[in-house]
XYZ file of N, CA and C in Angstrom:
501
model
N 0.962 -1.171 0.102
C 0.044 0.036 -0.029
C 0.889 1.238 -0.036
N 0.494 2.232 -0.591
C 1.263 3.443 -0.645
C 0.390 4.620 -0.349
N 1.050 5.771 -0.116
C 0.279 6.912 0.159
C 1.423 8.043 -0.317
N 0.724 9.206 -0.729
C 1.531 10.243 -1.267
C 0.987 11.701 -0.858
N 0.744 11.871 0.498
C 0.313 13.122 0.819
C 1.511 13.989 1.316
N 1.680 15.288 1.158
C 2.619 16.058 1.794
C 2.177 16.553 3.188
N 2.973 16.668 4.007
C 2.559 17.080 5.430
C 2.078 18.590 5.463
N 1.299 19.031 6.473
C 0.991 20.407 6.726
C 2.183 21.136 7.111
N 2.082 22.442 7.128
C 3.290 23.402 7.552
C 3.804 22.923 8.826
N 4.971 22.762 9.013
C 5.675 22.532 10.273
C 5.796 21.030 10.732
N 5.243 20.171 9.744
C 5.359 18.769 9.783
C 6.248 18.248 8.672
N 7.124 17.241 9.080
C 7.966 16.630 8.203
C 7.261 16.139 6.888
N 7.637 16.691 5.751
C 6.971 16.246 4.410
C 6.908 14.792 4.240
N 6.052 14.158 3.839
C 5.941 12.704 3.478
C 5.469 12.609 2.044
N 6.350 12.513 1.050
C 6.019 12.700 -0.158
C 5.546 11.486 -0.673
N 6.100 10.349 -0.205
C 5.609 8.940 -0.524
C 5.980 8.051 0.406
N 5.158 7.044 0.684
C 5.568 5.989 1.759
C 4.931 4.641 1.252
N 5.435 3.674 1.824
C 4.861 2.377 1.583
C 4.650 1.631 2.862
N 3.602 0.837 2.836
C 3.401 -0.073 4.090
C 3.741 -1.421 3.720
N 4.469 -2.160 4.334
C 4.832 -3.537 4.145
C 4.784 -4.407 5.323
N 4.892 -5.661 5.057
C 5.040 -6.632 6.143
C 6.416 -6.545 6.528
N 6.866 -6.576 7.774
C 8.162 -6.366 8.235
C 9.036 -7.642 8.139
N 9.514 -7.744 6.886
C 10.276 -8.913 6.573
C 11.675 -8.765 6.132
N 11.910 -7.510 5.765
C 13.119 -6.988 5.249
C 14.221 -6.833 6.415
N 15.438 -6.956 6.248
C 16.423 -6.731 7.274
C 16.322 -5.492 7.964
N 16.156 -5.418 9.261
C 16.133 -4.138 9.919
C 14.468 -3.823 10.223
N 13.636 -4.295 9.514
C 12.296 -3.939 9.656
C 11.664 -3.990 10.886
N 11.995 -5.117 11.687
C 11.522 -5.420 13.053
C 12.193 -4.364 13.914
N 13.399 -4.036 13.753
C 13.956 -3.088 14.585
C 13.471 -1.697 14.494
N 12.996 -1.440 13.075
C 12.380 -0.101 12.831
C 10.984 0.009 13.521
N 10.275 -1.212 13.503
C 8.918 -1.212 14.181
C 9.210 -0.852 15.613
N 10.190 -1.560 16.191
C 10.337 -1.458 17.728
C 10.770 -0.055 18.030
N 11.519 0.519 17.140
C 12.054 1.892 17.384
C 10.892 2.834 17.343
N 9.915 2.715 16.435
C 8.804 3.659 16.387
C 7.767 3.377 17.688
N 7.806 2.147 18.060
C 7.036 1.765 19.302
C 7.622 2.484 20.467
N 8.948 2.460 20.586
C 9.609 3.096 21.726
C 9.477 4.602 21.649
N 9.517 5.232 20.639
C 9.446 6.702 20.521
C 7.903 7.035 20.926
N 6.839 6.348 20.456
C 5.616 6.715 20.611
C 5.148 6.330 22.036
N 5.155 4.982 22.375
C 4.635 4.511 23.577
C 5.516 4.774 24.825
N 6.731 4.541 24.730
C 7.753 4.663 25.951
C 7.984 6.166 26.040
N 8.530 6.862 24.954
C 9.058 8.221 24.975
C 7.823 9.095 25.173
N 6.814 9.186 24.268
C 5.718 10.131 24.360
C 4.680 9.795 25.521
N 4.171 8.513 25.591
C 3.125 8.245 26.410
C 3.410 7.665 27.846
N 4.943 7.350 28.127
C 5.456 6.969 29.263
C 5.021 5.619 29.557
N 4.858 4.696 28.699
C 4.563 3.294 28.882
C 5.884 2.634 29.401
N 5.986 1.966 30.475
C 7.203 1.309 30.867
C 7.698 0.267 29.768
N 9.021 0.546 29.376
C 9.678 -0.296 28.334
C 9.433 -1.819 28.657
N 9.380 -2.160 29.756
C 9.393 -3.632 30.091
C 7.896 -4.225 29.771
N 7.022 -3.388 29.673
C 5.666 -4.032 29.291
C 5.295 -3.616 27.763
N 6.019 -2.706 27.230
C 5.786 -2.443 25.698
C 6.235 -3.570 24.811
N 7.295 -4.293 25.123
C 7.760 -5.440 24.321
C 7.270 -6.705 25.087
N 6.647 -7.634 24.399
C 6.197 -8.719 25.031
C 6.359 -10.140 24.400
N 5.965 -11.257 25.049
C 6.229 -12.496 24.431
C 5.542 -12.731 23.285
N 4.457 -11.882 22.861
C 3.894 -11.920 21.618
C 4.599 -11.441 20.473
N 5.554 -10.558 20.482
C 6.252 -9.931 19.393
C 7.003 -10.922 18.487
N 7.627 -12.028 19.065
C 8.297 -12.866 18.056
C 7.430 -13.548 17.151
N 6.234 -14.033 17.433
C 5.337 -14.603 16.549
C 4.403 -13.948 15.805
N 4.261 -12.445 16.184
C 3.316 -11.501 15.548
C 3.772 -11.227 14.082
N 2.680 -10.879 13.335
C 3.032 -10.362 12.103
C 2.951 -8.848 12.284
N 4.141 -8.248 11.853
C 4.411 -6.854 11.960
C 4.271 -6.046 10.627
N 3.769 -4.814 10.598
C 3.656 -4.027 9.458
C 4.453 -2.770 9.717
N 4.958 -2.109 8.708
C 5.836 -1.054 8.852
C 5.590 -0.055 7.838
N 5.339 1.159 8.021
C 5.170 2.277 7.032
C 6.632 2.966 6.979
N 7.056 3.232 5.814
C 8.366 3.682 5.600
C 8.291 4.730 4.476
N 8.948 5.848 4.801
C 8.998 6.864 3.731
C 9.923 6.462 2.620
N 9.843 7.003 1.418
C 10.619 6.535 0.394
C 12.158 6.682 0.621
N 12.584 7.429 1.594
C 14.071 7.461 1.871
C 14.386 6.531 3.078
N 13.404 5.713 3.454
C 13.685 4.670 4.263
C 13.328 5.096 5.933
N 12.813 6.324 6.057
C 12.626 6.781 7.451
C 11.264 5.980 7.884
N 11.267 5.252 9.083
C 10.061 4.651 9.570
C 9.190 5.748 9.896
N 7.880 5.475 9.736
C 6.737 6.329 9.959
C 5.632 5.893 10.990
N 5.511 4.521 11.000
C 4.462 3.805 11.749
C 4.638 2.425 11.695
N 3.950 1.740 12.649
C 3.967 0.287 12.855
C 2.621 -0.217 13.358
N 2.438 -1.464 13.248
C 1.354 -2.207 13.898
C 1.654 -3.542 13.812
N 0.890 -4.450 14.585
C 1.073 -6.025 14.632
C -0.324 -6.633 14.673
N -0.258 -7.882 14.140
C -1.532 -8.673 14.173
C -1.092 -10.040 14.935
N -1.938 -10.343 15.875
C -1.877 -11.614 16.574
C -2.939 -12.602 16.075
N -2.698 -13.776 16.071
C -3.709 -14.718 15.601
C -3.742 -15.964 16.389
N -4.726 -16.784 16.418
C -4.477 -18.074 17.174
C -4.484 -18.024 18.464
N -3.725 -18.830 19.237
C -3.515 -18.873 20.592
C -2.928 -17.588 21.040
N -2.236 -16.903 20.411
C -1.755 -15.595 20.792
C -2.798 -14.472 21.045
N -3.819 -14.618 20.151
C -4.891 -13.637 20.108
C -6.063 -13.981 21.151
N -6.159 -15.257 21.415
C -7.195 -15.809 21.930
C -7.662 -15.179 23.347
N -6.534 -14.863 24.170
C -6.902 -14.100 25.509
C -7.495 -12.737 25.274
N -6.996 -12.155 24.063
C -7.480 -10.703 23.839
C -8.657 -10.655 23.226
N -9.242 -11.793 22.538
C -10.427 -11.677 21.678
C -11.531 -12.589 22.250
N -11.393 -12.882 23.440
C -12.450 -13.794 24.090
C -12.468 -15.352 23.510
N -11.253 -15.830 23.062
C -11.172 -17.137 22.838
C -11.511 -17.556 21.359
N -11.994 -16.718 20.579
C -12.468 -16.937 19.191
C -11.325 -17.156 18.348
N -11.040 -18.413 17.724
C -9.966 -18.479 16.728
C -10.086 -17.803 15.491
N -11.372 -17.396 15.196
C -11.613 -16.740 13.910
C -11.307 -15.242 14.012
N -10.985 -14.727 15.146
C -10.818 -13.366 15.280
C -9.302 -12.991 15.576
N -8.689 -12.081 14.834
C -7.338 -11.662 15.154
C -7.225 -10.470 15.972
N -6.066 -10.191 16.578
C -5.887 -8.974 17.526
C -4.930 -7.998 16.933
N -5.414 -6.713 16.547
C -4.611 -5.721 16.058
C -4.070 -4.960 17.296
N -2.814 -4.656 17.312
C -2.265 -3.948 18.411
C -0.896 -3.245 18.176
N -0.456 -2.444 19.090
C 0.727 -1.813 19.020
C 0.793 -0.800 17.784
N -0.322 -0.197 17.369
C -0.413 0.762 16.239
C 0.216 2.071 16.642
N 1.251 2.424 15.938
C 1.916 3.737 16.502
C 2.416 4.403 15.084
N 2.192 5.643 15.145
C 2.654 6.588 14.122
C 3.509 7.739 14.747
N 4.592 7.924 14.048
C 5.457 8.957 14.664
C 4.771 10.325 14.536
N 5.279 11.137 15.463
C 4.559 12.616 15.584
C 4.568 13.324 14.342
N 5.618 13.187 13.418
C 5.856 13.889 12.236
C 4.970 13.478 11.199
N 4.413 12.142 11.248
C 3.688 11.587 10.269
C 2.171 11.477 10.576
N 1.764 12.043 11.703
C 0.380 11.875 12.119
C -0.565 12.882 11.201
N -1.701 12.428 10.882
C -2.673 13.104 10.166
C -2.416 13.032 8.798
N -1.567 12.189 8.292
C -1.261 12.031 6.848
C -1.703 10.796 6.280
N -2.589 10.015 7.087
C -3.131 8.686 6.608
C -2.396 7.436 6.748
N -1.196 7.666 7.474
C -0.392 6.491 7.744
C -0.951 5.435 8.701
N -1.667 6.010 9.642
C -2.468 4.921 10.636
C -3.348 4.189 9.805
N -4.335 4.850 9.126
C -5.300 4.162 8.282
C -4.808 3.200 7.349
N -3.631 3.519 6.762
C -2.907 2.673 5.783
C -2.447 1.423 6.588
N -1.766 1.539 7.713
C -1.404 0.531 8.560
C -2.399 -0.432 8.880
N -3.726 0.126 9.414
C -4.945 -0.729 9.704
C -5.269 -1.490 8.646
N -5.420 -0.868 7.399
C -5.823 -1.614 6.198
C -4.905 -2.736 5.897
N -3.622 -2.451 6.152
C -2.575 -3.678 5.763
C -2.821 -4.797 6.797
N -3.040 -4.467 8.120
C -3.304 -5.478 9.069
C -4.553 -6.373 8.697
N -5.611 -5.643 8.233
C -6.811 -6.158 7.913
C -6.600 -7.127 6.913
N -5.954 -6.686 5.749
C -5.645 -7.591 4.697
C -4.925 -8.768 4.939
N -3.942 -8.691 5.899
C -3.131 -9.799 6.429
C -4.116 -10.718 7.016
N -5.090 -10.198 7.853
C -6.021 -11.016 8.610
C -6.963 -11.668 7.724
N -7.350 -11.042 6.660
C -8.329 -11.709 5.625
C -7.489 -12.842 4.886
N -6.273 -12.632 4.533
C -5.433 -13.679 3.912
C -5.212 -14.808 4.831
N -5.378 -14.770 6.088
C -5.141 -15.836 6.984
C -6.496 -16.474 7.352
N -7.549 -16.019 6.667
C -8.852 -16.535 6.901
C -9.594 -16.145 8.084
N -9.128 -14.999 8.681
C -9.871 -14.578 9.915
C -11.175 -13.747 9.586
N -12.147 -13.962 10.421
C -13.391 -13.328 10.306
C -13.635 -11.833 10.754
N -12.885 -11.572 11.588
C -12.739 -10.213 12.200
C -11.486 -9.861 13.017
N -11.508 -8.672 13.261
C -10.191 -8.088 13.887
C -10.723 -7.320 15.163
N -10.049 -7.630 16.421
C -10.410 -6.896 17.564
C -9.114 -6.091 17.825
N -9.407 -5.053 18.725
C -8.301 -4.091 19.182
C -8.733 -3.588 20.518
N -7.680 -2.992 21.242
C -7.843 -2.392 22.531
C -7.392 -1.018 22.198
N -8.366 0.088 21.918
C -8.186 1.412 21.585
C -7.859 2.253 22.806
N -6.970 3.109 22.801
C -7.032 4.189 23.786
C -8.227 5.072 23.517
N -8.903 5.463 24.546
C -10.031 6.151 24.437
C -10.110 7.326 23.478
N -8.878 8.157 23.421
C -8.770 9.204 22.653
C -8.773 8.866 21.154
N -8.547 7.517 20.892
C -8.342 7.212 19.393
C -9.726 6.399 18.989
N -10.823 6.410 19.811
C -11.960 5.699 19.383
C -12.518 6.207 18.070
N -12.422 7.572 17.846
C -13.148 8.156 16.561
C -12.252 7.659 15.416
N -11.026 7.495 15.489
C -10.030 7.158 14.353
C -10.581 5.856 13.898
N -10.737 4.791 14.990
C -11.063 3.503 14.622
C -12.503 3.185 14.260
N -13.341 4.137 14.746
C -14.884 4.175 14.269
C -14.982 4.583 12.860
N -14.178 5.513 12.409
C -14.097 5.872 11.005
C -13.683 4.778 10.082
N -12.952 3.846 10.693
C -12.374 2.602 9.788
C -13.248 1.477 9.970
N -14.474 1.559 10.632
C -15.450 0.598 10.700
C -15.491 -0.276 12.012
N -14.687 0.085 12.931
C -14.670 -0.584 14.357
C -15.702 -0.126 15.149
N -16.197 -1.016 15.914
C -17.345 -0.847 16.956
C -16.874 -0.981 18.305
N -16.976 -0.153 19.247
C -16.601 -0.470 20.620
C -17.535 -1.329 21.286
N -17.057 -2.141 22.243
C -17.897 -3.001 23.012
C -17.254 -3.096 24.378
N -18.149 -3.359 25.436
C -17.572 -3.575 26.711
C -17.328 -2.425 27.454
N -16.921 -2.527 28.704
C -16.682 -1.400 29.547
C -15.302 -0.855 29.370
N -15.009 0.383 29.647
C -13.724 0.968 29.653
C -12.764 0.310 30.583
N -11.451 0.205 30.280
C -10.598 -0.408 31.196
C -9.159 0.282 30.935
N -8.345 -0.019 32.055
C -6.992 0.550 32.044
C -5.960 -0.375 31.531
N -5.092 0.066 30.649
C -3.973 -0.657 30.153
C -2.845 0.275 30.082
N -1.745 -0.183 30.718
C -0.615 0.734 30.882
C -0.946 2.045 31.615
N -1.878 2.021 32.371
C -2.432 3.313 33.096
C -3.142 4.195 32.367
N -3.500 3.741 31.076
C -4.361 4.692 30.158
C -5.716 3.973 29.943
N -6.847 4.804 29.810
C -8.115 4.218 29.509
C -8.285 3.639 28.053
N -8.901 2.493 27.985
C -9.051 1.906 26.695
C -10.515 1.266 26.573
N -10.807 0.968 25.449
C -12.074 0.178 25.053
C -11.706 -0.870 23.979
N -12.361 -1.954 24.041
C -12.367 -3.066 23.194
C -13.253 -2.504 22.025
N -12.662 -2.928 20.815
C -13.450 -2.666 19.542
C -13.281 -3.904 18.689
N -14.183 -4.073 17.570
C -14.138 -5.158 16.754
C -14.688 -4.635 15.381
N -14.096 -5.328 14.300
C -14.586 -5.061 12.915
C -14.758 -6.392 12.252
N -15.775 -6.729 11.759
C -16.030 -7.902 10.875
C -15.398 -7.675 9.634
N -14.660 -8.731 9.027
C -13.942 -8.555 7.775
C -14.777 -9.012 6.511
């Protein structure tokens, strides 16, 4: 998937970017670097809980600018790894760790990452994708077709809601 917007004044221009599965050398490290900047650096999530036992088996996606600068990342869990997060339904994947660098926000990178994760979930035969959204991001996910369910809960000290989208 590609995008070609230029950023608003004062934001790093993003003339072109691609979203790909993190398979190339260095892609996983780039994913983790974006997560560290956003979750650990900006949001104060303790580093020891940002990276977990699910990372090695997860499908990671990465958005990179044409010059190689990482712009965003996200991951998909499926099967047993997703079961605890999605109520045990093996047909539902778990989208998580979606992060976009400050300079690339508002340029469509987050939506492109979500679409790439959904495409990977469809390719794996999943019927739906769940996620745990920070409450300030509910509108973003709603615009992409996700529906909130269940009560608000805390994760890493921040309020979240569970959301689901049928594929």
